[in-house]
XYZ file of C-alpha atoms in Angstrom:
715
model
C 108.721 -44.190 55.931
C 111.218 -44.597 53.013
C 109.863 -43.081 50.290
C 110.338 -39.384 51.772
C 114.397 -40.114 51.571
C 115.080 -39.618 47.377
C 112.167 -39.951 46.494
C 109.901 -36.902 44.811
C 106.422 -36.451 47.528
C 103.523 -36.029 45.017
C 102.939 -32.070 46.231
C 101.440 -28.743 45.189
C 105.203 -27.571 44.618
C 104.421 -23.955 43.400
C 102.044 -23.828 46.852
C 104.858 -23.803 48.429
C 106.499 -20.841 47.388
C 107.109 -17.597 47.257
C 109.124 -16.813 45.208
C 107.873 -12.794 43.794
C 107.766 -14.738 39.949
C 104.961 -16.664 40.578
C 101.479 -16.314 40.494
C 100.806 -18.805 43.447
C 98.319 -22.021 42.812
C 96.882 -24.621 45.047
C 96.731 -28.173 43.366
C 94.762 -30.654 44.702
C 95.921 -34.289 44.585
C 98.598 -33.759 42.075
C 100.074 -37.004 39.562
C 103.188 -36.691 37.579
C 100.865 -35.868 34.383
C 100.375 -33.320 35.197
C 104.402 -32.285 34.717
C 104.082 -33.472 31.608
C 102.052 -30.059 30.715
C 103.389 -26.455 30.259
C 101.639 -25.324 33.668
C 103.156 -28.030 35.690
C 106.059 -27.846 33.403
C 106.508 -24.466 34.677
C 104.908 -24.991 38.550
C 107.578 -27.525 38.766
C 110.906 -25.377 38.478
C 109.857 -22.618 39.756
C 108.152 -24.545 42.692
C 112.849 -25.544 42.623
C 113.284 -22.033 43.734
C 111.674 -23.417 47.825
C 115.075 -25.255 47.758
C 117.167 -21.294 47.924
C 115.314 -21.098 51.932
C 116.902 -24.241 53.313
C 119.676 -21.817 54.825
C 117.344 -19.938 56.073
C 113.762 -21.718 56.835
C 114.694 -23.397 60.892
C 117.741 -23.755 62.152
C 116.494 -27.764 62.600
C 117.334 -28.217 58.663
C 120.137 -26.208 57.580
C 120.710 -22.642 59.530
C 122.707 -25.274 62.130
C 123.922 -26.859 59.528
C 125.836 -23.287 57.553
C 126.127 -20.922 60.158
C 128.262 -23.284 63.100
C 130.356 -23.908 64.874
C 133.121 -22.142 63.363
C 136.610 -19.846 64.896
C 133.251 -17.395 64.459
C 130.629 -18.050 65.562
C 128.840 -20.849 67.709
C 125.849 -21.587 68.998
C 124.453 -19.964 72.352
C 123.552 -23.054 74.223
C 126.778 -24.968 75.220
C 125.759 -28.395 74.624
C 125.385 -27.449 71.096
C 129.263 -24.824 71.679
C 130.883 -27.645 73.876
C 129.814 -30.238 70.724
C 128.948 -32.314 73.090
C 128.766 -35.872 72.262
C 124.408 -35.318 72.749
C 125.150 -33.080 69.460
C 128.355 -34.174 67.235
C 128.969 -37.314 69.038
C 127.765 -39.890 67.219
C 125.064 -41.057 63.744
C 122.310 -41.043 66.651
C 123.381 -37.211 67.897
C 121.201 -34.549 67.307
C 123.033 -32.728 65.193
C 122.089 -35.950 63.084
C 119.355 -35.369 63.024
C 119.656 -32.232 61.241
C 121.608 -33.267 58.689
C 118.411 -35.474 58.245
C 116.300 -33.500 58.138
C 118.567 -31.419 55.546
C 118.529 -34.696 53.410
C 114.887 -34.953 52.653
C 112.912 -36.946 56.799
C 110.345 -38.650 57.077
C 108.651 -35.105 57.788
C 110.397 -33.629 53.281
C 106.683 -32.417 52.842
C 107.291 -29.915 54.403
C 108.985 -27.377 51.949
C 112.000 -27.453 51.872
C 111.988 -31.075 52.086
C 115.246 -31.610 51.725
C 118.346 -32.446 48.896
C 117.565 -35.726 47.726
C 113.651 -35.060 46.856
C 114.408 -31.696 45.757
C 116.943 -33.056 42.641
C 114.411 -35.878 42.375
C 112.175 -33.220 41.446
C 115.210 -31.502 39.341
C 115.380 -34.673 36.936
C 111.890 -34.892 36.616
C 111.854 -31.302 35.568
C 114.694 -32.257 33.088
C 113.223 -35.581 32.217
C 109.855 -33.791 30.863
C 112.357 -30.315 29.724
C 114.347 -32.843 27.307
C 112.175 -35.719 26.497
C 108.410 -34.149 26.540
C 108.329 -30.190 25.940
C 105.328 -29.418 26.033
C 104.270 -26.073 25.141
C 106.225 -23.527 24.345
C 108.819 -25.190 25.687
C 108.500 -27.347 22.328
C 108.280 -23.955 20.670
C 109.953 -21.450 21.137
C 114.785 -22.718 21.874
C 115.263 -19.620 23.943
C 113.124 -19.913 26.248
C 113.052 -23.445 27.195
C 117.641 -23.305 27.839
C 117.235 -20.212 29.964
C 115.354 -23.069 32.051
C 117.122 -25.698 31.857
C 119.624 -23.480 32.909
C 118.018 -22.409 36.299
C 117.216 -26.751 36.851
C 120.731 -27.199 35.787
C 121.875 -24.330 38.826
C 119.177 -25.454 41.796
C 120.273 -29.135 41.700
C 123.936 -28.099 41.091
C 123.214 -26.162 44.584
C 122.014 -28.920 46.330
C 124.889 -31.044 44.948
C 127.659 -28.430 46.525
C 125.122 -28.415 49.979
C 124.772 -32.050 50.923
C 128.625 -32.658 50.134
C 129.975 -29.503 51.602
C 127.874 -31.715 54.896
C 129.341 -35.547 54.166
C 131.570 -35.516 51.494
C 130.491 -38.469 48.914
C 127.397 -38.427 48.299
C 125.238 -40.422 45.659
C 125.010 -38.321 42.697
C 121.158 -39.203 40.946
C 120.613 -37.899 37.656
C 117.185 -39.491 36.940
C 114.377 -39.239 37.768
C 112.022 -41.941 39.928
C 108.640 -41.333 40.298
C 107.168 -44.785 41.804
C 108.948 -46.373 44.815
C 109.619 -49.534 44.546
C 111.022 -50.123 47.395
C 114.734 -50.242 46.006
C 116.174 -47.606 48.229
C 119.689 -48.106 46.384
C 122.223 -45.651 46.536
C 125.474 -46.315 46.283
C 128.050 -42.975 47.502
C 130.163 -41.016 44.618
C 132.925 -39.833 44.954
C 133.789 -36.393 45.706
C 135.758 -36.095 42.276
C 132.736 -37.208 40.380
C 130.302 -35.418 41.864
C 132.208 -32.289 41.138
C 132.955 -33.109 37.941
C 129.456 -32.750 37.318
C 128.357 -30.270 39.219
C 131.115 -28.319 37.113
C 129.379 -28.869 33.969
C 125.657 -27.963 35.178
C 127.079 -25.469 35.937
C 129.138 -24.258 32.565
C 126.355 -25.289 31.479
C 124.295 -22.750 32.952
C 126.406 -20.079 32.740
C 125.944 -20.297 29.237
C 122.940 -20.355 28.526
C 121.255 -18.369 31.554
C 120.345 -14.994 31.186
C 122.752 -11.356 32.390
C 119.111 -9.650 32.156
C 116.566 -10.552 34.973
C 113.058 -9.649 34.602
C 111.800 -12.235 37.652
C 113.115 -11.331 40.791
C 114.389 -14.291 42.952
C 114.990 -16.287 39.820
C 118.722 -17.038 39.206
C 120.924 -14.703 36.506
C 124.426 -15.666 34.773
C 126.167 -13.260 37.023
C 125.234 -15.856 39.829
C 125.858 -18.766 38.243
C 129.503 -17.356 36.419
C 129.971 -17.099 40.181
C 128.510 -20.395 41.587
C 131.113 -22.077 38.388
C 133.917 -19.696 39.711
C 133.623 -20.860 42.697
C 133.673 -24.811 42.985
C 136.667 -24.371 40.939
C 137.855 -22.863 43.370
C 136.553 -25.094 46.017
C 138.911 -28.063 42.956
C 141.215 -26.134 43.563
C 141.667 -26.335 47.251
C 142.149 -28.970 47.972
C 143.677 -30.824 45.048
C 147.099 -31.079 46.862
C 144.874 -33.180 49.701
C 145.151 -36.228 47.075
C 145.715 -39.496 49.724
C 146.878 -36.665 52.230
C 147.524 -38.534 55.751
C 145.170 -36.474 58.025
C 141.649 -38.853 56.560
C 139.482 -35.667 57.430
C 141.077 -33.556 54.630
C 142.538 -36.521 52.071
C 137.900 -36.534 52.513
C 137.512 -32.985 50.964
C 139.526 -33.730 47.561
C 137.597 -33.409 44.636
C 140.363 -33.755 41.716
C 142.503 -32.379 40.294
C 142.800 -30.472 37.394
C 146.214 -27.369 37.088
C 144.307 -25.362 35.140
C 141.451 -24.107 38.238
C 143.017 -21.428 38.946
C 143.402 -19.661 36.000
C 138.869 -21.092 35.524
C 138.561 -19.032 39.222
C 139.953 -15.664 38.055
C 138.158 -15.099 34.254
C 135.422 -16.580 34.927
C 135.342 -14.092 38.350
C 136.691 -11.323 36.268
C 134.214 -11.423 33.433
C 131.503 -11.151 36.460
C 132.591 -9.153 38.094
C 133.259 -6.766 35.141
C 129.540 -7.347 33.819
C 128.210 -5.899 36.977
C 130.070 -2.987 36.947
C 133.388 -3.490 39.057
C 133.396 -1.578 42.250
C 130.674 0.498 41.033
C 128.106 -3.161 41.148
C 129.101 -2.694 45.049
C 126.348 -1.050 47.569
C 128.506 1.951 48.904
C 127.037 2.339 51.956
C 127.867 -2.014 53.470
C 124.952 -0.907 55.739
C 121.922 -0.728 52.971
C 122.654 -4.563 51.931
C 121.338 -5.307 55.399
C 118.790 -2.547 55.704
C 115.456 -3.514 55.677
C 113.680 -0.654 54.306
C 116.529 -0.567 51.011
C 116.877 -4.920 50.923
C 113.135 -5.218 50.471
C 111.879 -2.047 48.284
C 115.146 -1.128 46.179
C 118.119 -4.068 46.740
C 121.088 -3.830 45.466
C 122.497 -5.009 42.797
C 125.628 -6.409 44.339
C 122.904 -8.641 44.876
C 123.403 -11.977 42.774
C 121.680 -14.662 44.261
C 118.142 -14.036 47.415
C 115.910 -16.658 48.766
C 113.083 -15.055 48.672
C 110.354 -14.650 50.922
C 106.968 -12.066 51.578
C 105.372 -10.075 53.829
C 102.317 -12.361 52.741
C 103.236 -14.109 54.769
C 101.040 -17.478 53.488
C 103.753 -17.374 50.873
C 106.244 -18.767 53.380
C 105.587 -21.354 53.870
C 106.050 -23.835 57.293
C 108.320 -21.561 58.722
C 109.744 -18.306 57.092
C 112.586 -17.020 57.089
C 113.953 -17.671 60.667
C 116.971 -15.920 60.608
C 115.880 -13.051 62.028
C 114.686 -14.746 65.019
C 118.510 -16.922 66.064
C 120.981 -14.769 65.424
C 119.383 -11.944 68.556
C 120.481 -12.883 72.166
C 118.207 -11.086 74.750
C 118.137 -7.245 75.150
C 115.790 -7.838 77.941
C 117.450 -8.358 81.534
C 116.920 -5.036 83.312
C 117.720 -3.353 80.460
C 114.388 -1.264 80.193
C 114.043 -2.313 77.171
C 110.953 -4.967 75.327
C 110.503 -6.395 72.551
C 110.532 -5.224 69.895
C 109.853 -4.850 66.061
C 113.088 -2.360 65.753
C 115.504 -5.568 67.824
C 114.378 -7.785 66.909
C 112.927 -11.399 68.597
C 115.388 -12.709 71.201
C 115.357 -16.676 70.704
C 119.977 -16.266 71.312
C 120.245 -19.467 68.460
C 123.422 -17.849 67.820
C 126.259 -15.562 68.208
C 129.616 -14.674 68.491
C 133.212 -16.302 69.343
C 135.124 -13.870 71.082
C 137.166 -13.939 67.727
C 133.963 -13.523 65.925
C 134.604 -9.779 67.719
C 138.122 -9.241 67.873
C 139.479 -10.413 63.543
C 137.494 -6.817 63.230
C 141.411 -4.950 63.842
C 140.807 -1.473 63.285
C 136.716 -1.293 65.472
C 137.112 2.683 64.758
C 137.879 3.344 60.307
C 136.221 -0.787 59.464
C 133.017 1.286 59.105
C 131.766 -3.128 58.782
C 131.759 -3.631 63.070
C 128.922 -1.296 63.877
C 126.978 -1.099 60.867
C 127.574 -5.532 61.454
C 126.885 -5.315 65.308
C 124.142 -3.837 67.635
C 125.476 -2.355 69.435
C 122.614 -0.072 71.521
C 119.752 -0.414 72.698
C 117.231 2.100 73.780
C 114.309 1.842 76.360
C 111.141 0.940 75.367
C 109.480 0.539 78.489
C 109.296 0.111 82.127
C 111.660 1.084 84.604
C 115.068 -2.225 84.406
C 117.388 -1.803 87.397
C 117.963 0.869 89.538
C 121.153 2.912 91.339
C 122.714 1.759 94.083
C 124.329 4.492 96.576
C 127.620 3.998 95.293
C 127.242 3.923 91.695
C 124.542 7.468 91.799
C 127.182 9.091 94.599
C 129.880 8.356 91.085
C 127.289 9.881 88.448
C 126.885 12.188 90.349
C 130.253 13.449 91.370
C 131.494 12.702 87.260
C 128.480 13.111 85.165
C 128.938 14.806 81.637
C 127.759 18.807 82.135
C 124.098 18.387 81.291
C 123.365 15.334 82.859
C 121.046 15.176 85.484
C 121.720 13.792 88.998
C 120.071 10.490 90.363
C 119.002 8.785 93.301
C 120.182 5.512 94.811
C 116.165 3.544 94.153
C 115.560 5.730 91.026
C 115.382 4.017 87.327
C 119.339 3.135 86.119
C 117.519 4.635 82.481
C 115.510 6.325 81.126
C 112.796 6.763 78.423
C 113.878 6.977 75.075
C 117.615 7.026 76.362
C 120.402 4.930 76.037
C 119.809 1.427 78.284
C 122.447 -0.863 77.068
C 125.869 -1.545 74.809
C 128.012 -3.289 74.726
C 132.169 -3.276 74.519
C 135.214 -5.751 73.608
C 137.938 -5.016 74.887
C 141.225 -7.089 75.692
C 142.339 -7.570 79.235
C 144.869 -4.900 78.117
C 141.981 -2.183 77.112
C 140.309 -3.043 80.484
C 138.122 0.005 81.467
C 138.071 0.827 85.507
C 134.861 -0.831 87.904
C 133.742 1.416 88.450
C 133.012 3.401 85.564
C 131.712 0.802 83.635
C 129.603 -0.269 87.270
C 128.136 3.818 87.442
C 126.764 4.109 83.556
C 122.942 5.449 83.490
C 122.562 2.090 81.240
C 124.050 -1.380 81.750
C 127.357 -1.758 80.745
C 128.337 -4.805 79.018
C 132.008 -4.979 78.776
C 134.113 -7.233 78.274
C 137.244 -6.522 80.368
C 136.946 -4.862 83.559
C 139.550 -4.041 85.906
C 138.790 -3.544 89.595
C 138.850 -0.298 91.281
C 139.492 -1.535 94.715
C 141.338 -5.028 93.766
C 143.505 -4.479 90.530
C 141.970 -8.071 89.705
C 141.014 -8.582 86.219
C 137.316 -9.614 84.957
C 135.494 -11.274 82.375
C 132.454 -10.629 81.180
C 130.517 -9.291 84.277
C 126.952 -8.944 84.056
C 125.227 -5.633 85.644
C 124.797 -7.613 89.100
C 128.549 -8.785 89.023
C 127.254 -12.539 87.706
C 129.039 -13.994 84.960
C 128.483 -14.445 82.034
C 129.456 -16.184 78.811
C 132.069 -19.206 78.269
C 130.352 -22.297 80.002
C 129.273 -20.576 82.951
C 125.364 -21.195 81.647
C 124.343 -17.502 81.451
C 125.819 -16.579 77.782
C 123.706 -13.567 77.370
C 123.293 -10.925 76.887
C 126.065 -10.985 74.327
C 126.889 -8.839 71.192
C 124.251 -9.294 68.252
C 124.373 -8.875 64.812
C 121.650 -7.233 62.921
C 122.061 -8.405 59.369
C 118.548 -10.327 60.137
C 117.050 -7.806 61.675
C 112.828 -7.104 60.313
C 111.063 -4.848 61.553
C 107.890 -6.648 58.917
C 107.662 -9.874 61.122
C 104.535 -11.612 61.275
C 103.840 -9.371 57.591
C 103.337 -5.751 59.275
C 104.939 -3.598 61.252
C 102.690 -3.909 63.900
C 104.557 -3.754 67.483
C 101.254 -6.589 68.926
C 103.782 -9.060 65.922
C 106.664 -9.022 68.335
C 106.256 -12.763 68.934
C 106.305 -13.400 65.420
C 109.020 -16.168 63.947
C 108.156 -15.243 60.599
C 110.518 -13.727 59.275
C 109.971 -11.501 55.280
C 113.087 -10.281 54.022
C 114.118 -11.859 51.752
C 118.109 -13.346 51.845
C 121.110 -13.456 50.164
C 122.323 -15.737 48.583
C 125.856 -15.285 46.966
C 127.054 -11.222 45.919
C 128.955 -9.515 44.852
C 131.657 -8.800 47.576
C 132.081 -12.633 47.850
C 133.041 -12.758 44.024
C 135.922 -10.542 44.668
C 137.349 -12.538 47.582
C 137.015 -16.017 45.099
C 139.453 -13.880 42.366
C 141.977 -12.816 45.287
C 141.758 -15.901 46.453
C 143.261 -17.795 43.309
C 145.200 -14.787 43.349
C 147.064 -15.772 46.682
C 147.268 -18.716 45.649
C 149.295 -17.970 43.549
C 151.503 -16.551 44.458
C 149.810 -12.760 42.632
C 149.796 -11.107 45.848
C 149.078 -7.838 44.221
C 146.267 -8.494 42.240
C 144.770 -10.192 45.259
C 145.552 -6.636 47.575
C 143.383 -4.736 44.335
C 140.460 -7.416 45.164
C 140.867 -7.042 48.703
C 141.558 -3.361 49.609
C 138.160 -2.864 46.867
C 135.917 -3.460 49.598
C 138.625 -1.925 52.370
C 137.045 1.288 50.591
C 133.493 -0.082 50.502
C 134.262 -0.913 53.969
C 135.948 2.586 55.109
C 133.831 5.132 56.706
C 132.942 8.061 54.626
C 133.973 11.198 54.862
C 131.663 13.256 56.716
C 130.082 10.194 58.036
C 129.097 9.607 60.937
C 130.488 7.199 64.177
C 128.112 5.844 66.991
C 129.641 8.112 70.166
C 129.283 4.666 71.620
C 132.417 4.055 69.159
C 133.594 7.596 70.027
C 133.220 7.137 73.872
C 134.136 4.101 74.864
C 136.299 2.283 71.842
C 140.769 2.251 73.123
C 141.167 3.095 69.979
C 139.486 5.995 69.575
C 141.808 8.304 70.693
C 143.474 7.819 67.362
C 140.618 10.005 66.290
C 141.398 14.558 64.854
C 139.815 16.161 67.696
C 137.012 17.830 64.966
C 135.544 13.335 65.155
C 134.781 13.473 68.513
C 132.577 16.439 68.469
C 129.120 15.365 67.855
C 127.447 13.816 65.206
C 130.898 13.070 64.973
C 131.754 13.095 61.368
C 134.199 11.018 59.720
C 136.997 14.029 58.829
C 138.064 12.610 55.551
C 138.104 8.268 53.855
C 139.382 6.047 56.672
C 140.922 4.225 53.481
C 144.288 5.203 54.824
C 143.377 3.555 57.722
C 142.918 -0.392 57.063
C 144.632 -0.703 53.331
C 145.450 -3.934 53.071
C 149.344 -4.483 52.230
C 151.204 -7.174 51.877
C 152.186 -7.060 55.654
C 149.146 -8.280 56.711
C 150.750 -11.874 55.331
C 154.621 -11.713 56.422
C 155.282 -13.460 59.659
C 156.604 -11.381 62.583
C 154.761 -7.312 61.549
C 152.932 -6.025 63.513
C 149.909 -5.849 60.870
C 150.229 -9.625 60.578
C 150.408 -10.707 65.179
C 146.794 -7.986 64.679
C 145.582 -10.884 62.598
C 145.660 -13.470 65.080
C 146.619 -16.189 63.230
C 147.330 -19.529 63.890
C 150.088 -21.186 64.653
C 149.957 -23.268 61.896
C 149.813 -20.268 59.644
C 153.984 -19.735 59.590
C 154.563 -18.825 55.768
C 153.780 -15.787 53.794
C 151.344 -17.895 52.106
C 149.148 -19.447 54.732
C 148.555 -16.526 56.354
C 147.371 -15.500 52.708
C 145.222 -17.775 52.920
C 144.393 -16.759 56.576
C 143.823 -13.784 56.446
C 141.554 -13.947 53.438
C 138.922 -15.998 55.544
C 139.330 -13.657 57.904
C 138.316 -11.186 55.526
C 135.325 -13.276 54.309
C 134.043 -13.258 58.192
C 134.861 -9.161 58.474
C 132.216 -9.547 54.902
C 130.493 -11.426 55.992
C 129.608 -12.572 59.000
C 126.163 -14.890 59.888
C 125.930 -14.743 56.319
C 125.238 -18.732 56.556
C 128.909 -19.483 53.815
C 132.051 -19.635 56.546
C 131.396 -22.555 57.998
C 131.329 -24.079 53.990
C 134.695 -21.987 52.642
C 136.593 -22.474 56.347
C 135.908 -26.940 55.765
C 136.065 -26.954 52.236
C 139.736 -24.657 52.064
C 140.673 -27.646 54.649
C 140.888 -24.420 57.841
C 137.448 -25.146 59.831
C 139.863 -27.040 62.755
C 142.830 -25.906 62.979
C 141.170 -22.287 63.179
C 138.322 -23.801 65.372
C 140.809 -25.344 67.802
C 142.427 -22.112 68.003
C 140.260 -19.227 67.804
C 137.381 -21.055 69.313
C 137.892 -21.758 73.210
C 134.420 -22.375 73.351
C 134.953 -26.223 70.791
C 138.253 -25.984 71.699
C 140.166 -28.526 73.452
C 143.335 -26.962 74.466
C 144.621 -25.637 78.041
C 147.054 -22.596 78.258
C 145.547 -20.156 74.899
C 143.404 -16.974 76.160
C 144.067 -15.102 79.460
C 142.889 -15.750 82.621
C 140.236 -14.053 85.154
C 139.945 -13.506 88.623
C 136.130 -14.917 87.858
C 137.480 -18.134 86.548
C 133.696 -19.501 87.623
C 135.061 -22.614 88.900
C 136.692 -23.433 85.598
C 133.633 -22.712 83.039
C 134.824 -19.173 83.100
C 137.844 -17.382 81.361
C 140.582 -19.628 83.201
C 142.264 -19.435 80.337
C 141.395 -22.229 78.628
C 139.523 -24.160 75.671
C 135.421 -25.680 77.315
C 134.883 -28.031 74.451
C 134.951 -31.526 72.394
C 136.211 -30.848 68.106
C 137.584 -33.509 66.640
C 138.761 -33.337 63.351
C 136.188 -35.943 61.837
C 133.932 -32.634 62.963
C 134.553 -30.987 59.884
C 132.263 -33.433 58.558
C 129.513 -35.177 59.733
C 127.593 -38.466 60.154
C 125.122 -40.303 57.575
C 121.757 -40.009 60.016
C 120.921 -44.170 61.881
C 117.978 -42.866 60.023
C 119.518 -42.807 57.235
C 121.300 -45.657 57.312
C 118.640 -48.218 58.439
C 116.466 -47.316 54.639
C 119.358 -48.279 52.860
C 118.970 -52.018 50.747
C 121.671 -53.406 48.719
C 120.288 -53.794 44.260
C 117.460 -56.143 46.010
C 115.905 -54.211 47.730
C 117.745 -56.267 50.903
C 118.683 -54.137 54.041
C 122.429 -53.650 54.259
C 124.533 -55.704 56.606
C 126.704 -53.947 59.519
C 130.104 -53.938 57.305
C 128.547 -52.087 54.735
C 126.194 -49.594 56.484
C 129.700 -49.514 59.203
C 131.566 -48.593 54.910
C 128.699 -45.683 53.944
C 129.041 -44.184 57.813
C 132.235 -41.360 57.271
C 134.963 -42.500 59.908
C 135.105 -41.305 63.284
C 131.387 -41.746 63.832
């Protein structure tokens, strides 16, 4: 089993890949010699792109490590969300199994194989391309240079992902093609790893082309973005050198006083080469609309992991993110599983802060373009009218709506069956109104029309849902991964298929703007940072004539501020809403109404502190559920504090949240944190299954003291 950890698997690399520039070729009984000819080397390089799928291929491999747990996103399973010891607390906990897969576990013959098998494949490709130069690789310098740059990028990407999780890690730069039973892999300092991958990415950025003939390959813009991010990450951690807080000191990646300037310069080059603001999709939703993304993806997407409607090309799992973000929408609703709504695995869900960070749901279109706010009845009847609700509805229903009778189905075919409202306690809706609609209405806060008591997250049957009650669904779900071609076609018979076919965004230009904005702000150049942030806010605004959802107009508390014409169907925006969401320095100035609305953690007290947290609020609004926020908060050194102050399920704190009258024996909304988050959890443990296979340079198993020294603190 040892040979699967860090050693190349001699498998048909290309046969696992579906990148759209590949011609698939099954190769049996591969040997190392196969890679020493032009076709073999090309197959190896193309096969390296399979690793791009690791964040979206399987939750037990990469998705769980990059999506949750954060301030804004969590696992729906309460034992994960509260970070119990069985899930997070040791080197044999469940999360450690995920890390083992991420590194390259014993079942790593299923692509993506894991970081270190991938890295070894990269090293083999570099060795062949530099030493043997077969065929065109020896006669066409430009061709060889570009392919070599791709390898450098893909190896650096793997080291970036692994060090995000574990910090110091083995730095392997030469190929290993045989198993000599010596597994001596000492860890390199994070500072040295960053020196290497920044150097590699500088070369890749210099050598990769601006224009790409093949969809899915990395080019100059993706490389520039990634390089700028590496510079920013190193600058973020420079102040943590020798920090008394061990989890912060472990983030130190070196200190180079030009890193922020380098991040600004390179991200500026990328932004300009991409066309500036014209390089952004005009409508935020088109980035995720499957009708667009799979036929004419917008140039804002600088790199995406490739999947295909021919599911045989997608490896073992396909794009599993198509399943992980959708909660159960079928409980008593009259809605049955459908391709348009997705398979309701309910693996990941937002925290309350994940909804509240959208501070203006009326004017920032990203909120309603991120979440599946409405479901229509497509099946048999759901729950029924009771006498009291029917009487209220018949008395208060809008003109033209039919009267109802007790015992009738609540929802009508093709009509609204389920909607959500994420309001505050001070905005609680009347309970009778909520419970007397011709659909399920899931509202965070309702106020009893009889007693005046406040209730947190009641289901249609008035049972509590959410927090640690054991009933986490239904919930307002992210819709960015909805895949109407799951299983390879739009046939409704595929409604239970888990095999997603959509490409998965890894890098896009909007983040480049936010990288540059953060670098400007960290230098105190707030005016320049605001310019970049507001480029995205202009895109986020509802445009003149664009229709707001009727759920928004009807139920959002702040919809009262809309003009009279905007409250009439089809609810067109009366001009751009940009002025309502334009960011100013007030948003990160202590004591201002704008700053108070941002839910800053108590440790953010200065303009600089608030600016940094504002950037990550904005990143959440722009990139929620795109698989980068755990890594970004971690590298910025603010993951722990944002989780304990903003994620109630993970937090150990008491008295930070409003109190409801349905506390569900303390498991519901009693104002207290439910979790066991610790600072050391901002790094993952080295898995016991990995550690027990390591040896010294002579092939002898490591003793207890050596294993303890290898392990990350706290595990």
